[in-house]
Amino acid sequence: MRKPFVAANWKMNKTAAEARELVSAMLPGLQSVTTVERVICPPATTVPAVSEILSGTGIGVGTQNMHWEENGAYTGELSPEMVKEFCEYVILGHSERRAYFAETDETVNKKLKAALAHDLIPIVCVGETLEENEAGKTDEVVIREIKEGLKDISKTDAVKIVIAYEPIWAIGTGKAATGDLANDVIARTIRVPLKEMFGEDVAGQIRVLYGGSVKSSNAAEFFNQPEIDGALVGGASLKADDFPKIIKAAEL
Ligand code: PGA
């Protein structure tokens, strides 16, 4: 049985003062469900404030990106050790990073190896654009992102990885995929290659999330699917009343 997992991706929203206010407002709701692995990924400048509030609560903190190098002349980047100082999780290869900041399967793979080497739990994002979807290329794109992104990872490390299937046409658009559709894509383009790469047992232990316009009103539709273990939530995770309800919907 895979433990349900729900992560908030606040993207580039909230100052430290606003982040403190939001996480404090959510805290009782977040704490009321203990059977779900819960993670907040706020902007890097707010991470210390958020991690201080969440310390000892059982709710994890993550960054939205990370560099693979240990230190050096990489202006604007965060090293794994810097992330590790405050966080247990890191989002890698989000489609916005791939689209606007030139992330590739190769850089995702380097970041993934660095995260695992530093005992961070990586949330690796994959998903097709609207164009790719309409051209019937969903399978090709997602299978490639899985095979290249998770290349040369050991079975012992693979079980620690969390994968988020986020069809790009569903992110921030209000147009979520349906539960059935997301479940089918995950089965075909994520579980199958994972089985080929790591074997049935390991592939069956890896958590796979759905992301893209998840809110409390549609969350259960995804969580009821056999291949979906939770969600990566953007817009609705900035709402103190909605995000805890999504977590509640993921309860076993
Ligand atoms: P959304 O974003 O929930 O606002 O669609 C999801 C994500 O980008 O992780």
mmCIF file of C-alpha atoms and ligand atoms in Angstrom:
data_model
loop_
_atom_site.group_PDB
_atom_site.id
_atom_site.type_symbol
_atom_site.label_atom_id
_atom_site.label_comp_id
_atom_site.label_asym_id
_atom_site.label_seq_id
_atom_site.Cartn_x
_atom_site.Cartn_y
_atom_site.Cartn_z
ATOM 1 C CA MET A 1 0.000 0.000 0.000
ATOM 2 C CA ARG A 2 1.431 3.356 -1.032
ATOM 3 C CA LYS A 3 0.986 6.174 1.483
ATOM 4 C CA PRO A 4 -1.073 9.047 0.025
ATOM 5 C CA PHE A 5 0.941 12.167 -0.692
ATOM 6 C CA VAL A 6 -0.229 15.739 -1.227
ATOM 7 C CA ALA A 7 2.167 18.607 -1.918
ATOM 8 C CA ALA A 8 1.564 22.332 -2.274
ATOM 9 C CA ASN A 9 3.465 24.219 -4.947
ATOM 10 C CA TRP A 10 3.119 27.900 -4.094
ATOM 11 C CA LYS A 11 5.185 28.889 -7.150
ATOM 12 C CA MET A 12 6.310 32.558 -7.118
ATOM 13 C CA ASN A 13 3.743 33.754 -4.596
ATOM 14 C CA LYS A 14 3.991 35.149 -1.032
ATOM 15 C CA THR A 15 6.511 37.195 0.889
ATOM 16 C CA ALA A 16 7.861 35.691 4.114
ATOM 17 C CA ALA A 17 5.261 37.608 6.161
ATOM 18 C CA GLU A 18 2.441 36.412 3.888
ATOM 19 C CA ALA A 19 3.777 32.847 3.889
ATOM 20 C CA ARG A 20 3.804 32.798 7.690
ATOM 21 C CA GLU A 21 0.233 33.994 7.756
ATOM 22 C CA LEU A 22 -0.952 31.449 5.179
ATOM 23 C CA VAL A 23 0.776 28.427 6.682
ATOM 24 C CA SER A 24 -0.407 29.348 10.185
ATOM 25 C CA ALA A 25 -3.977 29.652 8.923
ATOM 26 C CA MET A 26 -3.763 26.207 7.293
ATOM 27 C CA LEU A 27 -1.953 24.445 10.090
ATOM 28 C CA PRO A 28 -4.907 23.057 12.079
ATOM 29 C CA GLY A 29 -6.405 21.641 8.869
ATOM 30 C CA LEU A 30 -3.078 20.199 7.743
ATOM 31 C CA GLN A 31 -2.551 18.555 11.109
ATOM 32 C CA SER A 32 -6.000 17.030 11.297
ATOM 33 C CA VAL A 33 -5.082 14.327 8.731
ATOM 34 C CA THR A 34 -2.076 12.237 9.679
ATOM 35 C CA THR A 35 -2.373 9.334 7.228
ATOM 36 C CA VAL A 36 -1.345 11.543 4.283
ATOM 37 C CA GLU A 37 2.241 12.656 3.655
ATOM 38 C CA ARG A 38 1.887 16.471 3.517
ATOM 39 C CA VAL A 39 4.399 18.882 2.033
ATOM 40 C CA ILE A 40 4.520 22.639 1.452
ATOM 41 C CA CYS A 41 6.879 23.955 -1.257
ATOM 42 C CA PRO A 42 6.967 27.724 -0.846
ATOM 43 C CA PRO A 43 9.322 30.201 -2.577
ATOM 44 C CA ALA A 44 12.932 29.824 -1.393
ATOM 45 C CA THR A 45 13.028 33.133 0.502
ATOM 46 C CA THR A 46 10.082 32.019 2.644
ATOM 47 C CA VAL A 47 11.385 28.498 3.345
ATOM 48 C CA PRO A 48 13.076 29.333 6.706
ATOM 49 C CA ALA A 49 9.909 31.013 8.023
ATOM 50 C CA VAL A 50 7.647 28.184 6.858
ATOM 51 C CA SER A 51 9.963 25.442 8.117
ATOM 52 C CA GLU A 52 10.142 27.095 11.545
ATOM 53 C CA ILE A 53 6.352 27.069 11.820
ATOM 54 C CA LEU A 54 6.098 23.474 10.549
ATOM 55 C CA SER A 55 8.933 22.102 12.655
ATOM 56 C CA GLY A 56 7.713 19.167 14.763
ATOM 57 C CA THR A 57 4.264 19.128 13.102
ATOM 58 C CA GLY A 58 4.901 16.161 10.797
ATOM 59 C CA ILE A 59 4.366 18.371 7.746
ATOM 60 C CA GLY A 60 7.336 18.575 5.395
ATOM 61 C CA VAL A 61 8.865 21.479 3.505
ATOM 62 C CA GLY A 62 10.378 21.501 0.037
ATOM 63 C CA THR A 63 11.866 23.900 -2.480
ATOM 64 C CA GLN A 64 10.619 24.264 -6.045
ATOM 65 C CA ASN A 65 14.015 23.748 -7.656
ATOM 66 C CA MET A 66 17.664 23.019 -6.829
ATOM 67 C CA HIS A 67 21.028 22.895 -8.608
ATOM 68 C CA TRP A 68 23.021 19.660 -8.746
ATOM 69 C CA GLU A 69 26.426 21.176 -7.939
ATOM 70 C CA GLU A 70 27.672 21.370 -4.351
ATOM 71 C CA ASN A 71 28.701 25.051 -4.476
ATOM 72 C CA GLY A 72 30.478 27.578 -6.662
ATOM 73 C CA ALA A 73 29.863 30.164 -9.346
ATOM 74 C CA TYR A 74 26.184 29.483 -10.106
ATOM 75 C CA THR A 75 24.509 32.833 -9.535
ATOM 76 C CA GLY A 76 20.954 32.552 -8.311
ATOM 77 C CA GLU A 77 21.018 28.819 -7.604
ATOM 78 C CA LEU A 78 20.504 26.768 -4.437
ATOM 79 C CA SER A 79 22.750 23.790 -3.668
ATOM 80 C CA PRO A 80 21.440 20.481 -2.276
ATOM 81 C CA GLU A 81 23.076 21.234 1.068
ATOM 82 C CA MET A 82 21.345 24.621 1.270
ATOM 83 C CA VAL A 83 18.002 22.976 0.544
ATOM 84 C CA LYS A 84 18.710 20.204 3.046
ATOM 85 C CA GLU A 85 19.310 22.763 5.797
ATOM 86 C CA PHE A 86 15.555 23.529 5.875
ATOM 87 C CA CYS A 87 13.789 20.957 3.706
ATOM 88 C CA GLU A 88 13.147 17.240 3.239
ATOM 89 C CA TYR A 89 11.670 17.532 -0.274
ATOM 90 C CA VAL A 90 12.415 19.177 -3.610
ATOM 91 C CA ILE A 91 10.296 19.613 -6.747
ATOM 92 C CA LEU A 92 12.311 18.846 -9.895
ATOM 93 C CA GLY A 93 11.542 19.388 -13.572
ATOM 94 C CA HIS A 94 8.304 21.309 -13.124
ATOM 95 C CA SER A 95 6.900 22.148 -16.569
ATOM 96 C CA GLU A 96 7.298 25.877 -15.867
ATOM 97 C CA ARG A 97 11.016 25.307 -15.258
ATOM 98 C CA ARG A 98 11.252 23.215 -18.417
ATOM 99 C CA ALA A 99 9.350 25.841 -20.468
ATOM 100 C CA TYR A 100 10.837 29.103 -19.140
ATOM 101 C CA PHE A 101 14.201 28.121 -17.666
ATOM 102 C CA ALA A 102 15.506 25.587 -20.168
ATOM 103 C CA GLU A 103 15.367 22.513 -17.938
ATOM 104 C CA THR A 104 15.829 19.292 -19.853
ATOM 105 C CA ASP A 105 15.540 15.602 -19.058
ATOM 106 C CA GLU A 106 19.310 15.649 -18.646
ATOM 107 C CA THR A 107 19.357 18.453 -16.039
ATOM 108 C CA VAL A 108 16.401 16.847 -14.262
ATOM 109 C CA ASN A 109 18.404 13.613 -14.087
ATOM 110 C CA LYS A 110 21.451 15.407 -12.614
ATOM 111 C CA LYS A 111 19.282 17.172 -10.049
ATOM 112 C CA LEU A 112 17.525 13.921 -9.195
ATOM 113 C CA LYS A 113 20.832 12.168 -8.485
ATOM 114 C CA ALA A 114 21.997 15.109 -6.338
ATOM 115 C CA ALA A 115 18.722 15.135 -4.395
ATOM 116 C CA LEU A 116 18.908 11.393 -3.691
ATOM 117 C CA ALA A 117 22.577 11.649 -2.687
ATOM 118 C CA HIS A 118 21.555 14.256 -0.102
ATOM 119 C CA ASP A 119 18.586 12.265 1.200
ATOM 120 C CA LEU A 120 16.043 14.702 -0.155
ATOM 121 C CA ILE A 121 12.757 13.270 -1.426
ATOM 122 C CA PRO A 122 12.400 14.380 -5.040
ATOM 123 C CA ILE A 123 9.039 15.157 -6.629
ATOM 124 C CA VAL A 124 9.783 14.738 -10.330
ATOM 125 C CA CYS A 125 7.272 16.372 -12.691
ATOM 126 C CA VAL A 126 6.413 15.033 -16.130
ATOM 127 C CA GLY A 127 3.645 15.851 -18.598
ATOM 128 C CA GLU A 128 2.798 16.824 -22.147
ATOM 129 C CA THR A 129 1.873 20.198 -23.650
ATOM 130 C CA LEU A 130 -1.483 20.827 -25.306
ATOM 131 C CA GLU A 131 0.197 20.661 -28.725
ATOM 132 C CA GLU A 132 1.840 17.335 -27.950
ATOM 133 C CA ASN A 133 -1.418 16.039 -26.569
ATOM 134 C CA GLU A 134 -3.375 17.041 -29.667
ATOM 135 C CA ALA A 135 -0.716 15.547 -31.931
ATOM 136 C CA GLY A 136 -1.101 12.191 -30.154
ATOM 137 C CA LYS A 137 2.383 12.434 -28.636
ATOM 138 C CA THR A 138 1.481 12.124 -24.949
ATOM 139 C CA ASP A 139 2.861 8.609 -24.553
ATOM 140 C CA GLU A 140 6.078 9.338 -26.393
ATOM 141 C CA VAL A 141 6.775 12.510 -24.361
ATOM 142 C CA VAL A 142 5.955 11.175 -20.899
ATOM 143 C CA ILE A 143 7.746 7.851 -21.445
ATOM 144 C CA ARG A 144 10.840 9.759 -22.593
ATOM 145 C CA GLU A 145 10.692 12.080 -19.544
ATOM 146 C CA ILE A 146 10.511 9.038 -17.250
ATOM 147 C CA LYS A 147 13.246 7.037 -18.979
ATOM 148 C CA GLU A 148 15.663 9.955 -19.359
ATOM 149 C CA GLY A 149 14.811 11.725 -16.113
ATOM 150 C CA LEU A 150 15.216 8.569 -14.007
ATOM 151 C CA LYS A 151 18.162 7.164 -15.951
ATOM 152 C CA ASP A 152 20.875 5.308 -13.960
ATOM 153 C CA ILE A 153 18.989 5.394 -10.659
ATOM 154 C CA SER A 154 19.291 2.343 -8.412
ATOM 155 C CA LYS A 155 16.245 0.369 -7.267
ATOM 156 C CA THR A 156 16.893 1.403 -3.659
ATOM 157 C CA ASP A 157 16.791 5.060 -4.664
ATOM 158 C CA ALA A 158 13.903 4.664 -7.100
ATOM 159 C CA VAL A 159 11.423 3.728 -4.345
ATOM 160 C CA LYS A 160 12.048 7.106 -2.674
ATOM 161 C CA ILE A 161 11.061 9.110 -5.752
ATOM 162 C CA VAL A 162 7.645 10.716 -6.069
ATOM 163 C CA ILE A 163 6.457 11.379 -9.617
ATOM 164 C CA ALA A 164 3.882 14.005 -10.546
ATOM 165 C CA TYR A 165 2.006 13.603 -13.824
ATOM 166 C CA GLU A 166 0.999 17.130 -14.757
ATOM 167 C CA PRO A 167 -0.514 17.539 -18.220
ATOM 168 C CA ILE A 168 0.615 21.081 -19.035
ATOM 169 C CA TRP A 169 -2.733 22.003 -20.582
ATOM 170 C CA ALA A 170 -4.322 21.398 -17.168
ATOM 171 C CA ILE A 171 -1.928 23.525 -15.089
ATOM 172 C CA GLY A 172 -3.413 26.786 -13.857
ATOM 173 C CA THR A 173 -6.096 26.655 -16.530
ATOM 174 C CA GLY A 174 -8.996 25.420 -14.445
ATOM 175 C CA LYS A 175 -9.292 22.581 -16.996
ATOM 176 C CA ALA A 176 -8.314 19.505 -15.008
ATOM 177 C CA ALA A 177 -7.958 16.137 -16.712
ATOM 178 C CA THR A 178 -10.551 13.572 -15.678
ATOM 179 C CA GLY A 179 -9.629 10.948 -13.121
ATOM 180 C CA ASP A 180 -10.010 8.137 -15.664
ATOM 181 C CA LEU A 181 -7.881 9.867 -18.250
ATOM 182 C CA ALA A 182 -5.074 10.709 -15.812
ATOM 183 C CA ASN A 183 -5.176 7.156 -14.449
ATOM 184 C CA ASP A 184 -4.848 5.650 -17.934
ATOM 185 C CA VAL A 185 -1.964 7.918 -18.920
ATOM 186 C CA ILE A 186 -0.148 7.161 -15.661
ATOM 187 C CA ALA A 187 -0.638 3.406 -16.117
ATOM 188 C CA ARG A 188 0.635 3.456 -19.705
ATOM 189 C CA THR A 189 3.360 6.077 -19.654
ATOM 190 C CA ILE A 190 4.656 5.957 -16.066
ATOM 191 C CA ARG A 191 3.984 2.553 -14.459
ATOM 192 C CA VAL A 192 4.928 0.567 -17.570
ATOM 193 C CA PRO A 193 8.362 2.189 -18.053
ATOM 194 C CA LEU A 194 8.963 2.095 -14.289
ATOM 195 C CA LYS A 195 8.341 -1.676 -14.387
ATOM 196 C CA GLU A 196 10.753 -2.072 -17.274
ATOM 197 C CA MET A 197 13.409 -0.024 -15.517
ATOM 198 C CA PHE A 198 13.085 -1.166 -11.897
ATOM 199 C CA GLY A 199 10.908 -4.284 -11.889
ATOM 200 C CA GLU A 200 7.334 -4.858 -10.810
ATOM 201 C CA ASP A 201 7.949 -4.630 -7.071
ATOM 202 C CA VAL A 202 9.769 -1.277 -7.116
ATOM 203 C CA ALA A 203 7.411 0.202 -9.727
ATOM 204 C CA GLY A 204 4.506 -0.723 -7.476
ATOM 205 C CA GLN A 205 6.010 1.183 -4.541
ATOM 206 C CA ILE A 206 6.701 4.488 -6.315
ATOM 207 C CA ARG A 207 4.124 7.164 -5.565
ATOM 208 C CA VAL A 208 2.586 8.879 -8.580
ATOM 209 C CA LEU A 209 0.625 12.105 -8.158
ATOM 210 C CA TYR A 210 -1.690 13.956 -10.486
ATOM 211 C CA GLY A 211 -1.295 17.731 -10.863
ATOM 212 C CA GLY A 212 -3.208 20.331 -12.832
ATOM 213 C CA SER A 213 -6.155 22.373 -11.525
ATOM 214 C CA VAL A 214 -6.734 20.094 -8.512
ATOM 215 C CA LYS A 215 -9.118 21.637 -5.993
ATOM 216 C CA SER A 216 -11.228 20.326 -3.144
ATOM 217 C CA SER A 217 -14.234 19.854 -5.449
ATOM 218 C CA ASN A 218 -12.421 17.504 -7.874
ATOM 219 C CA ALA A 219 -9.664 15.946 -5.711
ATOM 220 C CA ALA A 220 -11.571 12.767 -4.801
ATOM 221 C CA GLU A 221 -12.078 11.947 -8.472
ATOM 222 C CA PHE A 222 -8.297 11.595 -8.787
ATOM 223 C CA PHE A 223 -7.610 10.005 -5.417
ATOM 224 C CA ASN A 224 -10.132 7.238 -6.113
ATOM 225 C CA GLN A 225 -8.064 6.038 -9.072
ATOM 226 C CA PRO A 226 -5.846 2.966 -8.507
ATOM 227 C CA GLU A 227 -2.704 4.470 -10.072
ATOM 228 C CA ILE A 228 -2.975 7.919 -8.427
ATOM 229 C CA ASP A 229 -1.498 8.323 -4.950
ATOM 230 C CA GLY A 230 -2.113 12.017 -4.379
ATOM 231 C CA ALA A 231 -1.679 15.443 -5.904
ATOM 232 C CA LEU A 232 0.698 18.288 -6.567
ATOM 233 C CA VAL A 233 -1.445 21.374 -6.081
ATOM 234 C CA GLY A 234 -0.714 24.880 -7.332
ATOM 235 C CA GLY A 235 -3.449 27.532 -7.220
ATOM 236 C CA ALA A 236 -5.670 25.806 -4.648
ATOM 237 C CA SER A 237 -2.712 25.342 -2.274
ATOM 238 C CA LEU A 238 -2.682 29.131 -1.738
ATOM 239 C CA LYS A 239 -6.173 28.951 -0.274
ATOM 240 C CA ALA A 240 -6.195 28.308 3.458
ATOM 241 C CA ASP A 241 -9.688 26.838 3.363
ATOM 242 C CA ASP A 242 -9.317 24.680 0.231
ATOM 243 C CA PHE A 243 -5.908 23.002 0.590
ATOM 244 C CA PRO A 244 -6.659 21.168 3.877
ATOM 245 C CA LYS A 245 -9.851 19.826 2.245
ATOM 246 C CA ILE A 246 -7.773 18.344 -0.588
ATOM 247 C CA ILE A 247 -5.597 16.613 2.006
ATOM 248 C CA LYS A 248 -8.695 15.330 3.746
ATOM 249 C CA ALA A 249 -9.907 13.846 0.443
ATOM 250 C CA ALA A 250 -6.653 11.857 0.170
ATOM 251 C CA GLU A 251 -7.127 10.213 3.577
ATOM 252 C CA LEU A 252 -7.017 6.436 3.435
HETATM 253 P P1 PGA B 1 -2.352 24.206 -10.577
HETATM 254 O O1 PGA B 1 -0.773 23.943 -10.663
HETATM 255 O O2 PGA B 1 -2.892 23.366 -9.471
HETATM 256 O O3 PGA B 1 -2.480 25.685 -10.303
HETATM 257 O O4 PGA B 1 -2.923 23.825 -11.909
HETATM 258 C C1 PGA B 1 -0.243 22.665 -10.475
HETATM 259 C C2 PGA B 1 1.265 22.699 -10.590
HETATM 260 O O5 PGA B 1 1.774 23.426 -11.448
HETATM 261 O O6 PGA B 1 1.986 22.006 -9.848
#
